[in-house]
mmCIF file of C-alpha atoms in Angstrom:
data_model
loop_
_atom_site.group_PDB
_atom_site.id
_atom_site.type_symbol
_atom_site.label_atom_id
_atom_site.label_comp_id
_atom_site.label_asym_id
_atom_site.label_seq_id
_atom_site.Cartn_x
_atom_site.Cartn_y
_atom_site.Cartn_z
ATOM 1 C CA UNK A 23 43.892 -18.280 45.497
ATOM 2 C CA UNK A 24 46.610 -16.475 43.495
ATOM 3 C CA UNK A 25 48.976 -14.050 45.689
ATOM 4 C CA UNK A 26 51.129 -11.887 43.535
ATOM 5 C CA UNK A 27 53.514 -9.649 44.685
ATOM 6 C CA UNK A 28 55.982 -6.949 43.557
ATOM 7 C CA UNK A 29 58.924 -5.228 45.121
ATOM 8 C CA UNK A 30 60.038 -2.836 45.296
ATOM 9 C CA UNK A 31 56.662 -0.735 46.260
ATOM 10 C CA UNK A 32 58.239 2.278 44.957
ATOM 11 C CA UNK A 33 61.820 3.533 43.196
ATOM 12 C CA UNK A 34 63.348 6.816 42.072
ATOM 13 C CA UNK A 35 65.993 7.247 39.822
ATOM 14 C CA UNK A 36 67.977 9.592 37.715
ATOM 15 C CA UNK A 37 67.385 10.104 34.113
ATOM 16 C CA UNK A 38 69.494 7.890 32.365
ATOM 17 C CA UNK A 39 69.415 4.646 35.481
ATOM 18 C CA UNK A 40 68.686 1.447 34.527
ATOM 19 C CA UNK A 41 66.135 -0.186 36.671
ATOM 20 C CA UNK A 42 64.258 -3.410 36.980
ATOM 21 C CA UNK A 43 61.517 -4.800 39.076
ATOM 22 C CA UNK A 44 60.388 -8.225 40.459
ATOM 23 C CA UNK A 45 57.185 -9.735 39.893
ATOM 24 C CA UNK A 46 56.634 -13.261 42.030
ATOM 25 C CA UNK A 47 53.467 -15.211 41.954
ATOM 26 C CA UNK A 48 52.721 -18.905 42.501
ATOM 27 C CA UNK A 49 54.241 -21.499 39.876
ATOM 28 C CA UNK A 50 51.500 -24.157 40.386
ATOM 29 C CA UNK A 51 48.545 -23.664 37.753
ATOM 30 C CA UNK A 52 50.071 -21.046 35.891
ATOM 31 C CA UNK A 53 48.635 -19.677 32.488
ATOM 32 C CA UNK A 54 50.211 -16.225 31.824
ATOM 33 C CA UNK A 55 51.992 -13.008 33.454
ATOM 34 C CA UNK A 56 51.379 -9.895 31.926
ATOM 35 C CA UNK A 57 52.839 -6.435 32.499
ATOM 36 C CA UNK A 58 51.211 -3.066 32.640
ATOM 37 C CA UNK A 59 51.947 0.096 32.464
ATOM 38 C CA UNK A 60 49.612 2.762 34.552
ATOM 39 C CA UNK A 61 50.324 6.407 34.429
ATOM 40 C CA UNK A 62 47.784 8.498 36.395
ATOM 41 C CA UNK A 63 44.499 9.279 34.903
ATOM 42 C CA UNK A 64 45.293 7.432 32.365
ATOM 43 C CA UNK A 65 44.419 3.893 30.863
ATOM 44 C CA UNK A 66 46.674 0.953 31.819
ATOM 45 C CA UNK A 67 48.776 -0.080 28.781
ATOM 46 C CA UNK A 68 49.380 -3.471 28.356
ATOM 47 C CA UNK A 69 53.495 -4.066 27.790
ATOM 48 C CA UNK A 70 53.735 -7.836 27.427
ATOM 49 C CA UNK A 71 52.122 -11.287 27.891
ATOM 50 C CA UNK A 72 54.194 -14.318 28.086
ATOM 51 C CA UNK A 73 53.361 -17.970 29.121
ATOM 52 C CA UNK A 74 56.532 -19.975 28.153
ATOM 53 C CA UNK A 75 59.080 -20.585 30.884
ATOM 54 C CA UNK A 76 62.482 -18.353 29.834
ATOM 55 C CA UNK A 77 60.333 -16.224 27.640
ATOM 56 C CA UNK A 78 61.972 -12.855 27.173
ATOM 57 C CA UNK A 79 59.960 -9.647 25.327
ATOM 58 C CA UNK A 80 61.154 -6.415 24.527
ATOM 59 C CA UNK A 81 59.765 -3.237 23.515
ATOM 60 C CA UNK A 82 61.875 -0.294 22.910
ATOM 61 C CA UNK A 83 63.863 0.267 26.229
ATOM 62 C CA UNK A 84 61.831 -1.708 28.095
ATOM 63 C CA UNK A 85 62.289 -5.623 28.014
ATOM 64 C CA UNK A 86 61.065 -8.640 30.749
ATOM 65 C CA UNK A 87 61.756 -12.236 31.426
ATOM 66 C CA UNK A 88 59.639 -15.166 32.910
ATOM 67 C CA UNK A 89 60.161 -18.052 34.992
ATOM 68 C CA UNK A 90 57.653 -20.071 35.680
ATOM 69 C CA UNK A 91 59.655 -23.021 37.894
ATOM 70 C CA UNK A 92 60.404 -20.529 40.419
ATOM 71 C CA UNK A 93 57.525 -17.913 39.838
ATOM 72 C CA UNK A 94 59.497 -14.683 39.065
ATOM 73 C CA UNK A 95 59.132 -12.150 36.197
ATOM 74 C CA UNK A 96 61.410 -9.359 36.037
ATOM 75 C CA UNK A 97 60.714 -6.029 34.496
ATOM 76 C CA UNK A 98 64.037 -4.053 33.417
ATOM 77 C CA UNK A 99 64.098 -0.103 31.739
ATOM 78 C CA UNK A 100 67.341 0.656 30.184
ATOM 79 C CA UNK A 101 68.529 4.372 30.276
ATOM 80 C CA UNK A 102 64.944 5.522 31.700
ATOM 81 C CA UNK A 103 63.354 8.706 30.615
ATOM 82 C CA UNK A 104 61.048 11.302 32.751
ATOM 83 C CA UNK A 105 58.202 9.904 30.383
ATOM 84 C CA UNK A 106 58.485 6.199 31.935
ATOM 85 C CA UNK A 107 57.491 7.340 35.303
ATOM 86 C CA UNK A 108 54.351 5.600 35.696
ATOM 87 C CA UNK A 109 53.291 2.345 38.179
ATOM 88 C CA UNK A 110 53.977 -0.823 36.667
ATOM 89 C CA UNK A 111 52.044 -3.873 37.326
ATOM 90 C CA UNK A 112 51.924 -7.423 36.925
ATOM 91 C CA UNK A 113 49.292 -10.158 36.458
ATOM 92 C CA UNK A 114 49.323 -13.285 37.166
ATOM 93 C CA UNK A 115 46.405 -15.607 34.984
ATOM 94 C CA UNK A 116 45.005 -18.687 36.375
ATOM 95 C CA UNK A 117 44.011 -21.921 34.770
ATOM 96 C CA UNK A 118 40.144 -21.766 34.764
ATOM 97 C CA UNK A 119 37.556 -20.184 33.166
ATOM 98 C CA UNK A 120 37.095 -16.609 33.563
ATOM 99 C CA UNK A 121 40.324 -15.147 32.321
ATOM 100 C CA UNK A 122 40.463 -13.107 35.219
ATOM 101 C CA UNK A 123 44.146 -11.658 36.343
ATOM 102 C CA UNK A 124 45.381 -11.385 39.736
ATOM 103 C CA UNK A 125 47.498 -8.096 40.433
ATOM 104 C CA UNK A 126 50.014 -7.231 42.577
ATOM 105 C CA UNK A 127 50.513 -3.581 44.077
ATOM 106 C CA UNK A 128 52.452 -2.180 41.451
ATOM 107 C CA UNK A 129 55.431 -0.442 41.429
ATOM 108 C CA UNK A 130 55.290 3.270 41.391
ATOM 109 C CA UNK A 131 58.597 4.294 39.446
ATOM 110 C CA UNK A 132 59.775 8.226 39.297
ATOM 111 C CA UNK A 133 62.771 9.647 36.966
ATOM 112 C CA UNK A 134 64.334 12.525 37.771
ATOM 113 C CA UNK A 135 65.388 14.771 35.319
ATOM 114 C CA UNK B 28 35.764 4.244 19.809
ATOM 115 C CA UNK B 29 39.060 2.972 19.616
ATOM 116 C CA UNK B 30 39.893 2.177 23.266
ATOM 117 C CA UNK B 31 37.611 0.878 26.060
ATOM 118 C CA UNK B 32 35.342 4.027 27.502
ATOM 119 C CA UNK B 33 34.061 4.462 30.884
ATOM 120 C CA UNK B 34 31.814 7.451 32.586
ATOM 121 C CA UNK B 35 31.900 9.289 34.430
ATOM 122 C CA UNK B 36 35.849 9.966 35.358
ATOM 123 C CA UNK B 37 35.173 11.137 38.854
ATOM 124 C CA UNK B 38 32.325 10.529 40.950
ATOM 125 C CA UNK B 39 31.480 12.336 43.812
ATOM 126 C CA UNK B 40 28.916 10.897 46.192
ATOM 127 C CA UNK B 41 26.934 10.840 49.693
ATOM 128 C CA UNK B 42 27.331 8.169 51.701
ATOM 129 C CA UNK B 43 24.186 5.761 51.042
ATOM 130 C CA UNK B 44 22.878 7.102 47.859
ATOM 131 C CA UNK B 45 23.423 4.723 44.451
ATOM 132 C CA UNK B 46 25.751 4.858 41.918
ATOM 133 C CA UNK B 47 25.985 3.361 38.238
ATOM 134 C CA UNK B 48 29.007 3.552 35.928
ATOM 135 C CA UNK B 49 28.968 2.254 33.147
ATOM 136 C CA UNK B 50 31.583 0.629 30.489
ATOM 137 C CA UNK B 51 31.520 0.845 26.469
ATOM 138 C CA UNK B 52 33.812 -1.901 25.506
ATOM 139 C CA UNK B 53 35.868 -2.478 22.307
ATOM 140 C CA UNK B 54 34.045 -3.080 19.572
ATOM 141 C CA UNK B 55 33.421 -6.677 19.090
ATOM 142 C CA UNK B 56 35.366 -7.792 22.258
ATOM 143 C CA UNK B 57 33.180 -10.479 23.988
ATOM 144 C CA UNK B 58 34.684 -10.185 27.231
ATOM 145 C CA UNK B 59 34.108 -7.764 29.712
ATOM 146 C CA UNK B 60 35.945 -7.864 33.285
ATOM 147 C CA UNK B 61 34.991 -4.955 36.310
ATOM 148 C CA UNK B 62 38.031 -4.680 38.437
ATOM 149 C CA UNK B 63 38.779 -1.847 41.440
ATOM 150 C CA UNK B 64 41.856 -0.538 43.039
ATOM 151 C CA UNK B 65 41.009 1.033 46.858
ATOM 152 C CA UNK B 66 43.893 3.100 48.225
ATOM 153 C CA UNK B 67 47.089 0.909 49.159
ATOM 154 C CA UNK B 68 45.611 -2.263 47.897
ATOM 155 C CA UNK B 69 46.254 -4.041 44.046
ATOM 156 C CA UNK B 70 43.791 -3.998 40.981
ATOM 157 C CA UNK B 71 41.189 -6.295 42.464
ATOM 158 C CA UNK B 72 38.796 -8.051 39.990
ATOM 159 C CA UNK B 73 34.704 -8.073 40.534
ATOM 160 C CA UNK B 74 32.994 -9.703 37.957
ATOM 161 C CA UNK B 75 33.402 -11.118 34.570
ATOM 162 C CA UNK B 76 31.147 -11.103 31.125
ATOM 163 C CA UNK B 77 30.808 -13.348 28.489
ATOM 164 C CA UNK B 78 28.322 -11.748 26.112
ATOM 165 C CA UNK B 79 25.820 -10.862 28.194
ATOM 166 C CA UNK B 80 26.027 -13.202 31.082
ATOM 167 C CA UNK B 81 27.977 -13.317 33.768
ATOM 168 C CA UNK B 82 29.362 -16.879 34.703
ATOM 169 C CA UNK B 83 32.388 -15.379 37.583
ATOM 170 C CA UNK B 84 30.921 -12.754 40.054
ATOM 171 C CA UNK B 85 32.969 -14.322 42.417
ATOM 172 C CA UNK B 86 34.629 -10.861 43.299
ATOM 173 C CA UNK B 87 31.777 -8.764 43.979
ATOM 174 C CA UNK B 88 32.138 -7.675 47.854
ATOM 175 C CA UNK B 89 28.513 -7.605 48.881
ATOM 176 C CA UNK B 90 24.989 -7.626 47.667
ATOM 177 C CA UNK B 91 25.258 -4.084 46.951
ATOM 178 C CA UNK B 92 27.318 -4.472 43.700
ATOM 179 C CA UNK B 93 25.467 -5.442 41.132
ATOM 180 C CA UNK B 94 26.583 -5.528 37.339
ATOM 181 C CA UNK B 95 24.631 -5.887 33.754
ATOM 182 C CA UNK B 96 26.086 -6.167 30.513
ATOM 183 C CA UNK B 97 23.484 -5.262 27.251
ATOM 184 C CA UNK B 98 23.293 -6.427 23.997
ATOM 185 C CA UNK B 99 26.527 -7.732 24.687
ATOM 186 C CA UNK B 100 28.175 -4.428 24.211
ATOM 187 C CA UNK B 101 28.170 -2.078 27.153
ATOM 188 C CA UNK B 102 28.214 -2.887 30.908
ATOM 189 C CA UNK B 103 27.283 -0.803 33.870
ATOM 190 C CA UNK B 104 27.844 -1.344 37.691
ATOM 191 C CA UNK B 105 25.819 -0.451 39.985
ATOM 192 C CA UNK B 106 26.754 0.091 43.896
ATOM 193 C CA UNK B 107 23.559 0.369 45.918
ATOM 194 C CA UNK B 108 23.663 2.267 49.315
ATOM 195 C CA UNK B 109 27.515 3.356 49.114
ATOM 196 C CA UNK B 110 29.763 3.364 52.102
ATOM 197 C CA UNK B 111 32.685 4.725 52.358
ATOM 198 C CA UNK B 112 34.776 1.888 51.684
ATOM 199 C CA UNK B 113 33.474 1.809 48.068
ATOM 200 C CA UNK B 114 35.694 4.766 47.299
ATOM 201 C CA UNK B 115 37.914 3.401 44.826
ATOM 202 C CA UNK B 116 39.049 3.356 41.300
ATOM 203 C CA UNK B 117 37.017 1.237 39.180
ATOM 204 C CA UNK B 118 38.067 -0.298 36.016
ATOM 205 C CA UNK B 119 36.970 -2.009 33.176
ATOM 206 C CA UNK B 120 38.701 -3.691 30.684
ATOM 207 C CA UNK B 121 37.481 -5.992 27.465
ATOM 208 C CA UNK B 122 39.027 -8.693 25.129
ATOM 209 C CA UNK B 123 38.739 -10.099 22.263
ATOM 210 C CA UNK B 124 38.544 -14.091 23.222
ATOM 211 C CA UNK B 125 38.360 -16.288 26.467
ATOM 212 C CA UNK B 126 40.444 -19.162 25.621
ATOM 213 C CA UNK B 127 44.057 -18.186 24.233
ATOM 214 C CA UNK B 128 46.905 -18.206 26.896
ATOM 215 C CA UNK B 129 48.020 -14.620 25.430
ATOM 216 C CA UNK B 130 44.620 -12.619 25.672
ATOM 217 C CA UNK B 131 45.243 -9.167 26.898
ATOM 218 C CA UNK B 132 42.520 -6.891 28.357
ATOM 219 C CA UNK B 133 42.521 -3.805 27.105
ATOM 220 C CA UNK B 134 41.547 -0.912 30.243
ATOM 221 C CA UNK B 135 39.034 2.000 29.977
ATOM 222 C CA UNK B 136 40.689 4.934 32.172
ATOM 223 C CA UNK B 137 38.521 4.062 35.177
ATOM 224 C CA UNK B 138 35.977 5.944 37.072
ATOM 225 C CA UNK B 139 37.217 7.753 40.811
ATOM 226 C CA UNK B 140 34.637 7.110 42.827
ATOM 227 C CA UNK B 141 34.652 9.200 46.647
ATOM 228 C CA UNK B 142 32.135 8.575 48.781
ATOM 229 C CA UNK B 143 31.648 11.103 51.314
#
């Protein structure tokens, strides 16, 4: 059984912070971590997927790294906006058959403007 | 549609009636995963489709929950008898194939289910 967790549980920042967050899950019969983003009432978007220890992805401001030796991911937001205040999550995939991802709680982030 | 669709949004209910949502998944997408969130706890998965069968119900709580999937297209879950402790957010979320490391699932908006 996957356990995946995420500190912190919650952060608020100024317009304009940097941030990151930590994603750790177990390193033994990893497939993939994958990042979403969750604004209320809203769909969760998928940021990134990576499976390749030292894999870094960016997208705009927002950019994440993976090791899978030690079973961390970290999320990072560079110069964050009001409109990135959302709960981000991360997934941890299996080996095995279904696909299915294992979440952790999510970090609920809040800019200030 | 474009995205994955689920109905209702919110769902209001008395304790021990039944409740169906349902899930209209992206076009073409073969797989079809049910998750829920309850309050305070992470996205917990239910059940998982592959066309129109389900090979991993491994995450259904109880013999309550019961899922279908049609024509291999749209899905709907059914809670029988509700209890309070069904109150959640349910998801569902499709994708396009099972076995490549980088499949994403792509998330309907979820239905807010309160049971009273």
């Amino acid at each position: 059984i996957l356990n995946v967790e995420q500190s912190p549980q919650s952060l608020h920042v100024q317009e304009g912070d940097s941030t990151n967050f930590t994603c750790s899950f177990p390193s033994s019969n990893f497939y993939a971590l994958h990042w979403y983003r969750w604004e209320t009432a809203k769909s969760p978007e998928a940021l990134f997927v990576m499976t390749l220890n030292g894999d870094e992805k960016k997208k705009g401001r927002i950019s994440a790294t993976l090791n899978t030796k030690e079973g961390y991911s970290y999320l990072y937001i560079k110069g964050s906006q009001p409109e990135d205040s959302a709960t981000y999550l991360c997934a941890s995939r299996g080996g095995g058959a279904t696909n299915k991802l294992i979440f952790g709680t999510g970090t609920l982030l809040a800019v200030q403007p | 549609g474009a995205g994955v669709s689920q109905s209702p949004s919110n769902k209001v209910t008395e304790k021990g009636k039944d409740v169906e949502l349902r899930c209209d998944p992206i076009s073409g997408h073969t797989a079809l995963y049910w998750y829920r969130q309850s309050l305070g706890q992470g996205l917990e998965f239910l059940i998982y489709f592959q066309g129109n069968s389900a090979p991993d119900k491994s995450g259904l709580p109880s013999d309550r929950f019961s899922a279908e999937r049609t024509g291999g297209s749209v899905s709907t879950l059914t809670i029988q008898r509700t209890q309070q402790e069904d109150s959640a957010v349910y998801l569902c979320a499709s994708s396009l194939r099972l076995a490549v490391a980088k499949n994403i699932q792509y998330f309907g908006a979820g239905t807010r289910l309160s049971v009273l």
